[in-house]
């Protein structure tokens, strides 16, 4: 019976490992194997700075600890990183299994159902840090492995002279009583011959402050969704029930980060094939034999209703784009019984003749669905004269149509754009920003491939997303936008590079609802902003002017001007400590 059990254990481990493939390390030959020889024998299981990026074949050089203590608000998620490593050859091909206990404070408990303890996988990345921009890269960058993909697993293979990163996060329930909650995490290193267990204690100091639920956060997050990418990846009919069911958890993850916008497409390929999977049109344009138009909104309606009712994202419906990058507009022609394409510039009559009938019909449809007031005709990074021409047609169709723009700041457009997102390093004057706020308009910052830092590439420092998010608050903005939540490439689980963009530019999460360190730290940044807002209100009400002044001084360090990249980690840590001590 014992022999049968061991055989079964080996089969389970092999089956699990067969489903997980980690790419080869292109820099393995450059590893410092002398440092491994200097390491003491035994298996090292330690907490490590969550800002530190481990190297698979190098001994961690960051200070490690045998325990961890974190301050947390009720309702907050707190996270950290761990590492397991050994020079002992008898650990080769072992199974590393993770487990954990409830957190306890007297009779009070934070259930282990609120704890997530997972291996972090290495993925292929590149290094654009020495470039002025990470857009349109026309040289071969140095490729490397980075730890980013947080697995939905509790088991992973473990080998000698490899550093295996692990991610620990705890969701603190809103009703948690303040106090010191103690728990234990365990790694079991299993092979056919032996099992070795290692434990580490950790403590969460739950403070008296409470963080609002994500659905109630005032921060306006907009990460563009691409359902056509996941449909291709899972080989499912786009927006079918099977497809929507498959991506429900990953969309819920987005909602739980405070997402406010639904990404929809009016036309086919609005971004001229800049992603591995082209965005298809959610609205079918049909030109009748008599020259009139018919519009099929069934897919558009299905996606919007799904995102609102099942996912819980409902502030804005952004519709892209009247200004595609190739100015090509596809439709089905009943006369020819095939897809046709119109190429027209916004300054041409053919452009208005194509768009004006649609916009009038679309406005009527949106009003019938009671979505008109939350829908924007969305544009991005187009020349101002084209945007002005498009805006005139939009207002001609219905003067109450709302418009959003992610692009360079043009003062001439500010009065027309209710949801305006400008590049991270651009500036909007305080006077214009105040006028927009008075009107109830939303103003955000965005990063894309242009900014080599701070950013959310797989090569970016883990602390960079937090800096970016706090910067939006420092400038008085309402939120942050990034162009791709889930535009997966051909092998998204292994290689985060795509086209001529920096690695990781096209997606922040992985298939099968696997998150990333980048996305988790982005969400942490949003939590930080929400905590600042709550503290501002509390300190003001209590008349604690000195503490409020100290807080504001810390926030002002998160500027978009003359950033000292080396200081970002310490700035993030200092702010985090301050928010938990006021």
mmCIF file of N, CA and C in Angstrom, residues 129 289 412:
data_model
loop_
_atom_site.group_PDB
_atom_site.id
_atom_site.type_symbol
_atom_site.label_atom_id
_atom_site.label_comp_id
_atom_site.label_asym_id
_atom_site.label_seq_id
_atom_site.Cartn_x
_atom_site.Cartn_y
_atom_site.Cartn_z
ATOM 1 N N UNK A 129 15.078 49.847 -20.712
ATOM 2 C CA UNK A 129 15.399 50.968 -19.816
ATOM 3 C C UNK A 129 16.367 51.981 -20.423
ATOM 4 N N UNK A 289 -29.595 47.328 -49.934
ATOM 5 C CA UNK A 289 -29.543 47.494 -51.391
ATOM 6 C C UNK A 289 -30.025 48.861 -51.835
ATOM 7 N N UNK A 412 -7.921 73.301 -26.418
ATOM 8 C CA UNK A 412 -9.081 73.595 -27.260
ATOM 9 C C UNK A 412 -10.171 72.533 -27.146
#
